PDB file of C-alpha atoms in Angstrom:
ATOM      1  CA  MET A1272      53.706  -0.565 -24.705  1.00 42.00           C
ATOM      2  CA  GLY A1273      53.379   0.283 -21.068  1.00 46.00           C
ATOM      3  CA  ASN A1274      56.887   1.275 -19.524  1.00 50.00           C
ATOM      4  CA  SER A1275      56.807   1.451 -15.085  1.00 51.00           C
ATOM      5  CA  ARG A1276      59.411   4.376 -16.072  1.00 63.00           C
ATOM      6  CA  VAL A1277      56.736   6.657 -17.849  1.00 70.00           C
ATOM      7  CA  ASN A1278      55.247   9.541 -15.218  1.00 74.00           C
ATOM      8  CA  VAL A1279      53.625  12.320 -15.990  1.00 73.00           C
ATOM      9  CA  ARG A1280      57.906  14.661 -15.521  1.00 78.00           C
ATOM     10  CA  TRP A1281      59.039  12.141 -18.214  1.00 81.00           C
ATOM     11  CA  VAL A1282      56.380  12.269 -20.680  1.00 82.00           C
ATOM     12  CA  ALA A1283      56.682  15.925 -20.031  1.00 83.00           C
ATOM     13  CA  GLU A1284      60.340  16.001 -20.528  1.00 86.00           C
ATOM     14  CA  LYS A1285      60.322  13.738 -23.992  1.00 87.00           C
ATOM     15  CA  ALA A1286      57.923  15.984 -25.035  1.00 87.00           C
ATOM     16  CA  GLY A1287      59.480  19.657 -24.000  1.00 89.00           C
ATOM     17  CA  VAL A1288      57.113  20.530 -21.739  1.00 86.00           C
ATOM     18  CA  SER A1289      56.084  21.111 -17.994  1.00 83.00           C
ATOM     19  CA  PRO A1290      54.253  18.786 -15.986  1.00 76.00           C
ATOM     20  CA  ALA A1291      50.859  20.562 -15.770  1.00 75.00           C
ATOM     21  CA  THR A1292      51.286  21.151 -19.703  1.00 81.00           C
ATOM     22  CA  VAL A1293      50.955  17.340 -19.503  1.00 78.00           C
ATOM     23  CA  SER A1294      48.255  17.249 -17.311  1.00 71.00           C
ATOM     24  CA  ARG A1295      46.130  19.314 -18.840  1.00 74.00           C
ATOM     25  CA  VAL A1296      46.552  17.174 -22.115  1.00 77.00           C
ATOM     26  CA  SER A1297      45.264  13.445 -20.296  1.00 70.00           C
ATOM     27  CA  ARG A1298      42.203  15.542 -18.601  1.00 64.00           C
ATOM     28  CA  GLY A1299      41.379  17.015 -22.143  1.00 64.00           C
ATOM     29  CA  SER A1300      41.563  20.533 -21.087  1.00 63.00           C
ATOM     30  CA  THR A1301      41.262  22.998 -23.541  1.00 66.00           C
ATOM     31  CA  GLN A1302      43.934  25.307 -21.885  1.00 71.00           C
ATOM     32  CA  VAL A1303      47.115  24.274 -24.570  1.00 79.00           C
ATOM     33  CA  SER A1304      47.887  24.494 -27.905  1.00 85.00           C
ATOM     34  CA  PRO A1305      47.314  22.693 -30.588  1.00 84.00           C
ATOM     35  CA  GLU A1306      50.995  22.136 -31.004  1.00 86.00           C
ATOM     36  CA  LEU A1307      51.957  21.900 -27.761  1.00 85.00           C
ATOM     37  CA  ARG A1308      48.945  19.141 -28.005  1.00 83.00           C
ATOM     38  CA  ASP A1309      50.189  17.134 -30.602  1.00 86.00           C
ATOM     39  CA  ARG A1310      53.290  16.657 -29.167  1.00 87.00           C
ATOM     40  CA  VAL A1311      52.714  15.671 -25.591  1.00 84.00           C
ATOM     41  CA  LEU A1312      49.888  13.111 -27.207  1.00 84.00           C
ATOM     42  CA  ARG A1313      52.293  11.576 -29.979  1.00 86.00           C
ATOM     43  CA  VAL A1314      54.410  10.683 -26.515  1.00 84.00           C
ATOM     44  CA  ILE A1315      51.774   9.208 -24.850  1.00 80.00           C
ATOM     45  CA  GLU A1316      50.411   7.099 -27.673  1.00 79.00           C
ATOM     46  CA  GLU A1317      54.377   5.883 -28.325  1.00 81.00           C
ATOM     47  CA  HIS A1318      54.948   5.108 -24.464  1.00 77.00           C
ATOM     48  CA  GLY A1319      52.230   4.042 -23.710  1.00 72.00           C
ATOM     49  CA  TYR A1320      51.820   6.319 -20.467  1.00 68.00           C
ATOM     50  CA  ARG A1321      48.772   6.507 -18.293  1.00 64.00           C
ATOM     51  CA  PRO A1322      47.890   9.533 -16.344  1.00 60.00           C
ATOM     52  CA  SER A1323      48.198   8.516 -12.321  1.00 56.00           C
ATOM     53  CA  HIS A1324      44.941  10.715  -9.628  1.00 51.00           C
ATOM     54  CA  PHE A1325      48.981  11.496  -8.236  1.00 48.00           C
ATOM     55  CA  GLY A1326      51.037  12.390 -10.382  1.00 52.00           C
ATOM     56  CA  ARG A1327      47.637  14.913 -11.427  1.00 53.00           C
ATOM     57  CA  ALA A1328      48.184  16.537  -7.865  1.00 54.00           C
ATOM     58  CA  LEU A1329      51.910  16.945  -7.828  1.00 49.00           C
ATOM     59  CA  ALA A1330      51.528  18.382 -11.098  1.00 52.00           C
ATOM     60  CA  GLU A1331      49.030  21.163 -10.483  1.00 54.00           C
ATOM     61  CA  LYS A1332      49.271  21.431  -7.244  1.00 61.00           C
ATOM     62  CA  ARG A1333      45.495  20.207  -6.648  1.00 68.00           C
ATOM     63  CA  HIS A1334      43.882  17.022  -7.191  1.00 75.00           C
ATOM     64  CA  GLY A1335      41.136  17.524  -8.555  1.00 83.00           C
ATOM     65  CA  ALA A1336      38.531  16.575  -6.374  1.00 90.00           C
ATOM     66  CA  LEU A1337      35.647  18.190  -3.607  1.00 93.00           C
ATOM     67  CA  GLY A1338      35.245  16.251  -0.405  1.00 95.00           C
ATOM     68  CA  LEU A1339      31.529  16.435   0.816  1.00 96.00           C
ATOM     69  CA  VAL A1340      30.724  14.964   4.560  1.00 95.00           C
ATOM     70  CA  PHE A1341      26.868  14.247   5.762  1.00 90.00           C
ATOM     71  CA  PRO A1342      25.373  12.111   8.408  1.00 86.00           C
ATOM     72  CA  GLY A1343      23.641   9.598   6.291  1.00 78.00           C
ATOM     73  CA  LEU A1344      22.549   8.366   2.607  1.00 70.00           C
ATOM     74  CA  SER A1345      19.426   7.924   3.329  1.00 74.00           C
ATOM     75  CA  GLY A1346      16.233   9.430   3.126  1.00 81.00           C
ATOM     76  CA  PRO A1347      15.261  12.030   0.426  1.00 89.00           C
ATOM     77  CA  TYR A1348      16.981  14.850   1.810  1.00 91.00           C
ATOM     78  CA  PHE A1349      20.460  14.310   1.201  1.00 90.00           C
ATOM     79  CA  SER A1350      19.517  12.509  -1.794  1.00 90.00           C
ATOM     80  CA  GLU A1351      19.357  15.718  -3.402  1.00 92.00           C
ATOM     81  CA  LEU A1352      22.571  16.895  -1.703  1.00 93.00           C
ATOM     82  CA  ILE A1353      24.389  14.624  -3.253  1.00 93.00           C
ATOM     83  CA  GLN A1354      22.860  15.306  -6.716  1.00 93.00           C
ATOM     84  CA  GLY A1355      23.338  18.727  -6.583  1.00 94.00           C
ATOM     85  CA  PHE A1356      26.770  19.021  -5.035  1.00 95.00           C
ATOM     86  CA  GLU A1357      27.524  16.152  -7.890  1.00 93.00           C
ATOM     87  CA  ALA A1358      26.357  18.336 -10.895  1.00 92.00           C
ATOM     88  CA  GLU A1359      27.806  21.174 -10.164  1.00 91.00           C
ATOM     89  CA  ALA A1360      31.430  19.571  -9.292  1.00 88.00           C
ATOM     90  CA  LEU A1361      30.843  17.654 -13.002  1.00 84.00           C
ATOM     91  CA  ALA A1362      30.462  20.855 -14.307  1.00 82.00           C
ATOM     92  CA  THR A1363      33.818  21.795 -13.035  1.00 79.00           C
ATOM     93  CA  GLY A1364      35.796  18.174 -13.649  1.00 80.00           C
ATOM     94  CA  ASP A1365      36.175  17.552 -10.242  1.00 86.00           C
ATOM     95  CA  GLN A1366      35.347  14.039  -8.144  1.00 89.00           C
ATOM     96  CA  VAL A1367      33.330  13.963  -5.007  1.00 93.00           C
ATOM     97  CA  LEU A1368      34.753  11.918  -2.331  1.00 93.00           C
ATOM     98  CA  LEU A1369      31.699  11.409   0.108  1.00 93.00           C
ATOM     99  CA  LEU A1370      31.892  10.382   3.720  1.00 92.00           C
ATOM    100  CA  ALA A1371      28.966  10.035   5.295  1.00 89.00           C
ATOM    101  CA  SER A1372      29.669   9.833   9.179  1.00 84.00           C
ATOM    102  CA  HIS A1373      26.790   7.993  10.942  1.00 77.00           C
ATOM    103  CA  TYR A1374      27.777   9.814  13.928  1.00 66.00           C
ATOM    104  CA  ARG A1375      30.488   7.467  14.366  1.00 75.00           C
ATOM    105  CA  ALA A1376      32.923   8.132  16.988  1.00 79.00           C
ATOM    106  CA  ASP A1377      36.073   8.822  14.536  1.00 88.00           C
ATOM    107  CA  THR A1378      34.593  10.937  11.990  1.00 90.00           C
ATOM    108  CA  ASP A1379      36.640  14.122  12.987  1.00 93.00           C
ATOM    109  CA  ALA A1380      39.677  11.750  12.544  1.00 93.00           C
ATOM    110  CA  LYS A1381      38.411  10.719   8.687  1.00 93.00           C
ATOM    111  CA  VAL A1382      37.776  14.213   8.173  1.00 94.00           C
ATOM    112  CA  ILE A1383      40.715  15.247   9.221  1.00 93.00           C
ATOM    113  CA  ASP A1384      42.723  12.837   6.774  1.00 93.00           C
ATOM    114  CA  LEU A1385      40.116  13.457   3.840  1.00 93.00           C
ATOM    115  CA  ALA A1386      41.414  16.873   3.988  1.00 92.00           C
ATOM    116  CA  GLY A1387      44.753  15.994   3.154  1.00 89.00           C
ATOM    117  CA  ARG A1388      43.351  14.498  -0.676  1.00 89.00           C
ATOM    118  CA  VAL A1389      40.798  16.925  -1.901  1.00 92.00           C
ATOM    119  CA  ASP A1390      40.819  21.017  -2.838  1.00 90.00           C
ATOM    120  CA  GLY A1391      37.983  21.519  -1.190  1.00 93.00           C
ATOM    121  CA  MET A1392      35.215  20.097   1.191  1.00 95.00           C
ATOM    122  CA  ALA A1393      31.859  20.045   2.349  1.00 96.00           C
ATOM    123  CA  ILE A1394      30.970  19.709   5.356  1.00 96.00           C
ATOM    124  CA  HIS A1395      27.433  19.253   6.551  1.00 94.00           C
ATOM    125  CA  ALA A1396      26.807  20.916   9.878  1.00 91.00           C
ATOM    126  CA  GLY A1397      26.540  18.883  12.942  1.00 86.00           C
ATOM    127  CA  THR A1398      28.899  15.652  11.379  1.00 89.00           C
ATOM    128  CA  VAL A1399      32.039  17.188  13.089  1.00 90.00           C
ATOM    129  CA  SER A1400      33.111  18.888  15.617  1.00 90.00           C
ATOM    130  CA  GLU A1401      33.613  23.041  15.375  1.00 90.00           C
ATOM    131  CA  ALA A1402      36.954  21.802  16.223  1.00 92.00           C
ATOM    132  CA  ALA A1403      37.856  19.809  13.451  1.00 93.00           C
ATOM    133  CA  VAL A1404      36.410  22.311  10.958  1.00 93.00           C
ATOM    134  CA  GLU A1405      38.982  25.257  12.309  1.00 91.00           C
ATOM    135  CA  GLN A1406      41.718  22.511  11.717  1.00 92.00           C
ATOM    136  CA  VAL A1407      40.367  21.930   8.074  1.00 93.00           C
ATOM    137  CA  SER A1408      39.878  24.811   7.330  1.00 91.00           C
ATOM    138  CA  GLN A1409      43.500  26.137   8.009  1.00 89.00           C
ATOM    139  CA  GLN A1410      44.411  23.482   5.187  1.00 89.00           C
ATOM    140  CA  ILE A1411      41.717  23.614   2.578  1.00 90.00           C
ATOM    141  CA  ARG A1412      38.717  25.950   1.264  1.00 91.00           C
ATOM    142  CA  VAL A1413      35.496  24.397   3.486  1.00 93.00           C
ATOM    143  CA  VAL A1414      31.628  25.996   3.326  1.00 94.00           C
ATOM    144  CA  VAL A1415      29.298  24.655   6.130  1.00 94.00           C
ATOM    145  CA  MET A1416      26.276  23.430   4.680  1.00 94.00           C
ATOM    146  CA  ALA A1417      23.381  24.017   6.761  1.00 92.00           C
ATOM    147  CA  GLY A1418      25.565  25.936   8.849  1.00 89.00           C
ATOM    148  CA  GLU A1419      27.010  29.245  10.236  1.00 88.00           C
ATOM    149  CA  ALA A1420      29.586  30.496   8.845  1.00 86.00           C
ATOM    150  CA  GLY A1421      33.066  31.182  10.805  1.00 85.00           C
ATOM    151  CA  PRO A1422      37.020  33.100  11.312  1.00 82.00           C
ATOM    152  CA  ALA A1423      38.044  30.937   8.772  1.00 82.00           C
ATOM    153  CA  HIS A1424      34.795  29.114   6.996  1.00 89.00           C
ATOM    154  CA  ALA A1425      31.838  30.827   4.856  1.00 90.00           C
ATOM    155  CA  SER A1426      28.228  28.734   5.654  1.00 93.00           C
ATOM    156  CA  VAL A1427      25.300  28.319   2.732  1.00 95.00           C
ATOM    157  CA  SER A1428      21.586  27.534   4.552  1.00 96.00           C
ATOM    158  CA  THR A1429      18.102  28.013   4.084  1.00 97.00           C
ATOM    159  CA  ASP A1430      16.011  30.203   5.859  1.00 97.00           C
ATOM    160  CA  ASN A1431      14.534  28.501   9.009  1.00 97.00           C
ATOM    161  CA  SER A1432      12.484  31.383   9.864  1.00 98.00           C
ATOM    162  CA  THR A1433       9.766  30.015   8.115  1.00 98.00           C
ATOM    163  CA  VAL A1434       8.338  27.944  10.465  1.00 98.00           C
ATOM    164  CA  GLY A1435       8.087  30.687  12.261  1.00 98.00           C
ATOM    165  CA  ILE A1436       5.179  31.587   9.720  1.00 98.00           C
ATOM    166  CA  LEU A1437       4.227  28.396   9.873  1.00 98.00           C
ATOM    167  CA  THR A1438       3.237  28.632  13.256  1.00 98.00           C
ATOM    168  CA  ARG A1439       1.176  31.611  12.863  1.00 98.00           C
ATOM    169  CA  HIS A1440      -0.440  30.046  10.772  1.00 98.00           C
ATOM    170  CA  LEU A1441      -2.196  26.995  12.919  1.00 98.00           C
ATOM    171  CA  LEU A1442      -2.544  29.979  15.440  1.00 98.00           C
ATOM    172  CA  VAL A1443      -4.006  32.380  14.049  1.00 97.00           C
ATOM    173  CA  ASP A1444      -5.864  31.649  10.815  1.00 97.00           C
ATOM    174  CA  HIS A1445      -6.506  28.055  12.089  1.00 98.00           C
ATOM    175  CA  GLY A1446      -6.974  28.547  15.516  1.00 97.00           C
ATOM    176  CA  TYR A1447      -4.611  26.158  16.971  1.00 97.00           C
ATOM    177  CA  ARG A1448      -4.427  26.317  20.886  1.00 95.00           C
ATOM    178  CA  ARG A1449      -2.528  23.437  21.475  1.00 96.00           C
ATOM    179  CA  LEU A1450       0.895  22.742  19.647  1.00 98.00           C
ATOM    180  CA  ALA A1451       3.696  20.050  19.507  1.00 98.00           C
ATOM    181  CA  PHE A1452       7.761  20.471  17.820  1.00 98.00           C
ATOM    182  CA  VAL A1453       8.842  17.186  17.227  1.00 98.00           C
ATOM    183  CA  GLY A1454      12.816  17.162  16.542  1.00 96.00           C
ATOM    184  CA  HIS A1455      16.163  17.435  18.353  1.00 93.00           C
ATOM    185  CA  PRO A1456      17.629  21.086  18.534  1.00 88.00           C
ATOM    186  CA  GLU A1457      20.624  20.015  20.319  1.00 87.00           C
ATOM    187  CA  GLY A1458      21.652  17.808  17.044  1.00 78.00           C
ATOM    188  CA  SER A1459      21.207  20.061  14.548  1.00 87.00           C
ATOM    189  CA  PRO A1460      21.921  23.985  14.082  1.00 91.00           C
ATOM    190  CA  ASP A1461      18.457  23.693  11.182  1.00 93.00           C
ATOM    191  CA  VAL A1462      16.454  21.939  14.122  1.00 95.00           C
ATOM    192  CA  THR A1463      17.545  24.251  16.748  1.00 95.00           C
ATOM    193  CA  ALA A1464      16.428  26.892  14.200  1.00 96.00           C
ATOM    194  CA  ARG A1465      13.059  26.307  13.061  1.00 98.00           C
ATOM    195  CA  TRP A1466      12.878  24.934  17.165  1.00 98.00           C
ATOM    196  CA  GLU A1467      13.128  29.163  18.134  1.00 98.00           C
ATOM    197  CA  ALA A1468      10.948  30.019  14.721  1.00 98.00           C
ATOM    198  CA  PHE A1469       8.451  28.028  16.799  1.00 98.00           C
ATOM    199  CA  LEU A1470       8.798  29.205  19.790  1.00 98.00           C
ATOM    200  CA  ALA A1471       8.349  32.800  18.605  1.00 98.00           C
ATOM    201  CA  ALA A1472       5.462  32.603  16.737  1.00 98.00           C
ATOM    202  CA  HIS A1473       3.512  31.248  20.144  1.00 98.00           C
ATOM    203  CA  HIS A1474       5.402  35.057  21.997  1.00 97.00           C
ATOM    204  CA  ALA A1475       4.376  36.558  19.159  1.00 97.00           C
ATOM    205  CA  ALA A1476       0.825  35.315  19.014  1.00 97.00           C
ATOM    206  CA  GLY A1477       0.686  35.836  23.004  1.00 97.00           C
ATOM    207  CA  THR A1478       0.097  31.933  23.619  1.00 96.00           C
ATOM    208  CA  ALA A1479       2.267  29.828  25.831  1.00 96.00           C
ATOM    209  CA  PRO A1480       4.242  27.005  24.191  1.00 97.00           C
ATOM    210  CA  PRO A1481       4.742  23.289  24.720  1.00 95.00           C
ATOM    211  CA  ALA A1482       7.722  23.840  27.681  1.00 94.00           C
ATOM    212  CA  ASP A1483       9.631  21.008  25.347  1.00 96.00           C
ATOM    213  CA  PRO A1484      10.372  19.733  22.123  1.00 97.00           C
ATOM    214  CA  VAL A1485       9.291  16.027  21.862  1.00 97.00           C
ATOM    215  CA  ARG A1486      13.380  15.268  21.272  1.00 97.00           C
ATOM    216  CA  LEU A1487      13.118  12.670  18.334  1.00 95.00           C
ATOM    217  CA  GLY A1488      15.419  12.120  15.342  1.00 91.00           C
ATOM    218  CA  LEU A1489      14.898  12.503  11.203  1.00 92.00           C
ATOM    219  CA  GLN A1490      13.003   9.791  10.023  1.00 92.00           C
ATOM    220  CA  GLN A1491      10.133   8.332   9.275  1.00 94.00           C
ATOM    221  CA  SER A1492      10.563   6.033  12.057  1.00 95.00           C
ATOM    222  CA  ASP A1493      10.910   8.959  14.356  1.00 96.00           C
ATOM    223  CA  GLY A1494       7.417  10.035  13.737  1.00 97.00           C
ATOM    224  CA  ALA A1495       6.117   6.568  14.501  1.00 96.00           C
ATOM    225  CA  ILE A1496       7.392   6.745  17.583  1.00 97.00           C
ATOM    226  CA  ALA A1497       6.250  10.552  17.941  1.00 97.00           C
ATOM    227  CA  ALA A1498       2.716   9.477  17.676  1.00 97.00           C
ATOM    228  CA  SER A1499       2.682   6.938  20.390  1.00 95.00           C
ATOM    229  CA  THR A1500       4.472   9.973  22.419  1.00 95.00           C
ATOM    230  CA  LEU A1501       1.580  11.997  21.965  1.00 96.00           C
ATOM    231  CA  LEU A1502      -1.658  10.151  20.386  1.00 94.00           C
ATOM    232  CA  ASP A1503      -1.740   7.904  23.224  1.00 90.00           C
ATOM    233  CA  GLU A1504      -1.641  10.855  26.261  1.00 78.00           C
ATOM    234  CA  GLY A1505      -5.037  12.326  27.836  1.00 79.00           C
ATOM    235  CA  ASP A1506      -4.524  15.451  26.168  1.00 88.00           C
ATOM    236  CA  PRO A1507      -3.183  15.289  22.561  1.00 93.00           C
ATOM    237  CA  PRO A1508      -2.076  18.423  20.422  1.00 97.00           C
ATOM    238  CA  ASP A1509      -4.441  19.292  18.404  1.00 96.00           C
ATOM    239  CA  ALA A1510      -2.007  20.190  15.780  1.00 98.00           C
ATOM    240  CA  VAL A1511       2.075  19.490  15.358  1.00 98.00           C
ATOM    241  CA  VAL A1512       5.530  21.339  13.845  1.00 98.00           C
ATOM    242  CA  CYS A1513       7.268  18.263  12.960  1.00 98.00           C
ATOM    243  CA  ALA A1514      11.199  19.362  11.625  1.00 97.00           C
ATOM    244  CA  ASN A1515      10.880  17.820   8.418  1.00 97.00           C
ATOM    245  CA  ASP A1516       8.597  15.826   5.986  1.00 97.00           C
ATOM    246  CA  GLU A1517      10.022  12.507   6.895  1.00 96.00           C
ATOM    247  CA  THR A1518       8.889  12.632  10.271  1.00 97.00           C
ATOM    248  CA  ALA A1519       6.292  14.352   9.403  1.00 98.00           C
ATOM    249  CA  LEU A1520       4.678  11.839   7.194  1.00 97.00           C
ATOM    250  CA  GLY A1521       6.228   8.910  10.088  1.00 97.00           C
ATOM    251  CA  LEU A1522       3.562  10.928  12.727  1.00 98.00           C
ATOM    252  CA  ILE A1523       0.644  10.894   9.515  1.00 97.00           C
ATOM    253  CA  LEU A1524       0.640   7.101   9.516  1.00 96.00           C
ATOM    254  CA  GLY A1525       0.776   6.365  13.340  1.00 97.00           C
ATOM    255  CA  ALA A1526      -2.288   8.518  13.129  1.00 97.00           C
ATOM    256  CA  LEU A1527      -4.225   7.070  10.677  1.00 95.00           C
ATOM    257  CA  GLY A1528      -2.911   4.128  12.199  1.00 95.00           C
ATOM    258  CA  ARG A1529      -4.961   4.867  15.805  1.00 95.00           C
ATOM    259  CA  GLY A1530      -8.228   6.292  13.813  1.00 96.00           C
ATOM    260  CA  LEU A1531      -7.087   9.601  13.483  1.00 96.00           C
ATOM    261  CA  ARG A1532      -8.186  11.714  10.920  1.00 97.00           C
ATOM    262  CA  VAL A1533      -6.124  14.521   9.439  1.00 97.00           C
ATOM    263  CA  PRO A1534      -6.489  17.090   9.694  1.00 97.00           C
ATOM    264  CA  GLU A1535     -10.301  17.126  11.771  1.00 97.00           C
ATOM    265  CA  ASP A1536      -8.011  15.444  14.964  1.00 96.00           C
ATOM    266  CA  ILE A1537      -4.680  16.704  14.018  1.00 97.00           C
ATOM    267  CA  ALA A1538      -3.095  18.867  12.070  1.00 98.00           C
ATOM    268  CA  VAL A1539       0.320  17.918  11.548  1.00 98.00           C
ATOM    269  CA  THR A1540       3.355  19.798   9.091  1.00 98.00           C
ATOM    270  CA  GLY A1541       6.755  19.527   7.902  1.00 98.00           C
ATOM    271  CA  PHE A1542       9.674  21.158   6.646  1.00 98.00           C
ATOM    272  CA  ASP A1543      11.631  20.890   2.933  1.00 97.00           C
ATOM    273  CA  ASP A1544       8.815  19.488   0.420  1.00 97.00           C
ATOM    274  CA  MET A1545       9.952  16.500  -0.922  1.00 95.00           C
ATOM    275  CA  PRO A1546       7.717  15.244  -3.586  1.00 93.00           C
ATOM    276  CA  MET A1547       5.481  12.498  -1.502  1.00 94.00           C
ATOM    277  CA  ALA A1548       4.612  15.837   0.838  1.00 96.00           C
ATOM    278  CA  ALA A1549       2.448  16.443  -2.612  1.00 95.00           C
ATOM    279  CA  LEU A1550       1.489  13.228  -3.168  1.00 95.00           C
ATOM    280  CA  VAL A1551      -0.146  11.852  -0.128  1.00 94.00           C
ATOM    281  CA  LYS A1552      -4.065  12.435   1.510  1.00 93.00           C
ATOM    282  CA  PRO A1553      -4.294  15.295   2.218  1.00 95.00           C
ATOM    283  CA  GLY A1554      -1.184  16.845   0.975  1.00 97.00           C
ATOM    284  CA  LEU A1555       1.440  17.614   4.001  1.00 98.00           C
ATOM    285  CA  THR A1556       1.667  21.402   4.767  1.00 98.00           C
ATOM    286  CA  THR A1557       5.057  22.450   4.751  1.00 98.00           C
ATOM    287  CA  VAL A1558       8.571  24.433   3.805  1.00 98.00           C
ATOM    288  CA  ARG A1559       9.820  24.415   0.732  1.00 98.00           C
ATOM    289  CA  GLN A1560      13.757  24.904   0.853  1.00 97.00           C
ATOM    290  CA  PRO A1561      16.040  24.367  -2.059  1.00 97.00           C
ATOM    291  CA  VAL A1562      18.161  21.257  -1.330  1.00 95.00           C
ATOM    292  CA  ARG A1563      19.982  21.276  -4.717  1.00 95.00           C
ATOM    293  CA  GLU A1564      20.004  24.909  -4.816  1.00 96.00           C
ATOM    294  CA  LEU A1565      21.731  24.714  -1.117  1.00 96.00           C
ATOM    295  CA  ALA A1566      24.056  22.071  -2.796  1.00 95.00           C
ATOM    296  CA  THR A1567      25.227  23.526  -5.900  1.00 94.00           C
ATOM    297  CA  ALA A1568      26.108  27.110  -4.217  1.00 93.00           C
ATOM    298  CA  THR A1569      28.024  25.353  -1.731  1.00 94.00           C
ATOM    299  CA  ALA A1570      30.216  23.505  -4.585  1.00 93.00           C
ATOM    300  CA  ARG A1571      30.372  26.461  -6.327  1.00 91.00           C
ATOM    301  CA  LEU A1572      31.226  28.555  -3.522  1.00 90.00           C
ATOM    302  CA  LEU A1573      34.147  25.963  -2.716  1.00 89.00           C
ATOM    303  CA  GLY A1574      35.667  27.110  -6.194  1.00 78.00           C
ATOM    304  CA  ALA A1575      36.220  30.319  -5.480  1.00 72.00           C
ATOM    305  CA  PRO A1576      38.878  32.293  -3.514  1.00 64.00           C
ATOM    306  CA  LEU A1577      38.239  32.924   0.537  1.00 56.00           C
ATOM    307  CA  THR A1578      37.028  36.252   1.299  1.00 56.00           C
ATOM    308  CA  GLN A1579      35.923  38.194   4.069  1.00 48.00           C
ATOM    309  CA  GLN A1580      32.574  39.099   2.183  1.00 54.00           C
ATOM    310  CA  ASP A1581      31.886  35.202   2.103  1.00 64.00           C
ATOM    311  CA  GLY A1582      30.389  34.899   5.286  1.00 79.00           C
ATOM    312  CA  ASP A1583      26.341  33.719   5.500  1.00 87.00           C
ATOM    313  CA  THR A1584      24.751  32.734   2.199  1.00 92.00           C
ATOM    314  CA  VAL A1585      21.053  32.008   3.930  1.00 95.00           C
ATOM    315  CA  LEU A1586      18.779  30.713   0.856  1.00 97.00           C
ATOM    316  CA  ASP A1587      14.890  31.899   1.341  1.00 98.00           C
ATOM    317  CA  THR A1588      12.681  29.435   1.633  1.00 98.00           C
ATOM    318  CA  GLU A1589       8.558  29.598   1.306  1.00 98.00           C
ATOM    319  CA  LEU A1590       5.004  28.509   3.114  1.00 98.00           C
ATOM    320  CA  VAL A1591       3.059  25.844   0.959  1.00 98.00           C
ATOM    321  CA  LEU A1592      -0.853  24.715   2.404  1.00 98.00           C
ATOM    322  CA  ARG A1593      -1.918  22.157   1.529  1.00 98.00           C
ATOM    323  CA  GLY A1594      -4.724  20.468   3.257  1.00 98.00           C
ATOM    324  CA  SER A1595      -2.562  18.028   6.204  1.00 98.00           C
ATOM    325  CA  CYS A1596      -3.224  21.672   8.389  1.00 98.00           C
ATOM    326  CA  GLY A1597      -6.883  22.222   7.762  1.00 97.00           C
ATOM    327  CA  CYS A1598      -5.848  24.311   3.938  1.00 97.00           C
ATOM    328  CA  PRO A1599      -8.469  22.992   0.804  1.00 92.00           C
ATOM    329  CA  ASP A1600      -5.175  21.169  -1.032  1.00 83.00           C
ATOM    330  CA  GLY A1601      -3.523  22.928  -3.325  1.00 68.00           C
ATOM    331  CA  SER A1602      -4.156  25.860  -1.591  1.00 60.00           C
TER     332      SER A1602
END
């Protein structure tokens, strides 16, 4: 029968063990001897003990939970990110508490509050202020995804410089001369790095880059807006490098809706290599980044002690050539 007095300390006293041992038994941990496990289980069954999250946290001095902070739930990128992070957390028996900021004004306060309920936190770069990241890093283990390491936190990101290889491919291999870049560098460290790689490739090829990017978000609807901005003016580009695949697909739809052909009238490229990139016709030329590995590496790093060697972990990316840039599909 249930009893309001029955808690982790009460069970521990009755069984003659520590509260941490009771918590381990209630979680099914194998780090308890059979004799102690049987003793604790007898008390639990006899008195109807039901473990609570807060009781475990008190007994083990940990919450058994990791925080994941990111901008929003929409799009295949964040879906893959969440799945990869949760899969790694499941392997270590941790829960995942999600906080989607949606760029709300009180995100910093929400993140600081979440820090009191988790053992470690993954924060997607550009989601909260640097001051909030540093404050939380003083309390718990923090790893920044798609950003840079700081004095008290590590980072895991992917190599955005491959956009330079993509841009050189458009300029040198295909001979395109009027390129545009779609993305908002000030909104994301990733997009900033891609824009810088785009510029560097122009300078290396001796070609003048556009003065500014088309500053838009990363959703398919932003690609449709980009099509209106770029294709309805007098001198449209002959190739476009988009900061991600969703934007590129939106731009392609906008071009087709105007009676233009891809890549004959305009070449379009992206970044991510989301599944749809290989299914559209022509296939989307893009940069493949290991999103799931980005998430699992972040979650794995949260479970390790902070060391001076952590710094920035950068995962490789790969140029994928398809028909949207003028290459044969499947090349």
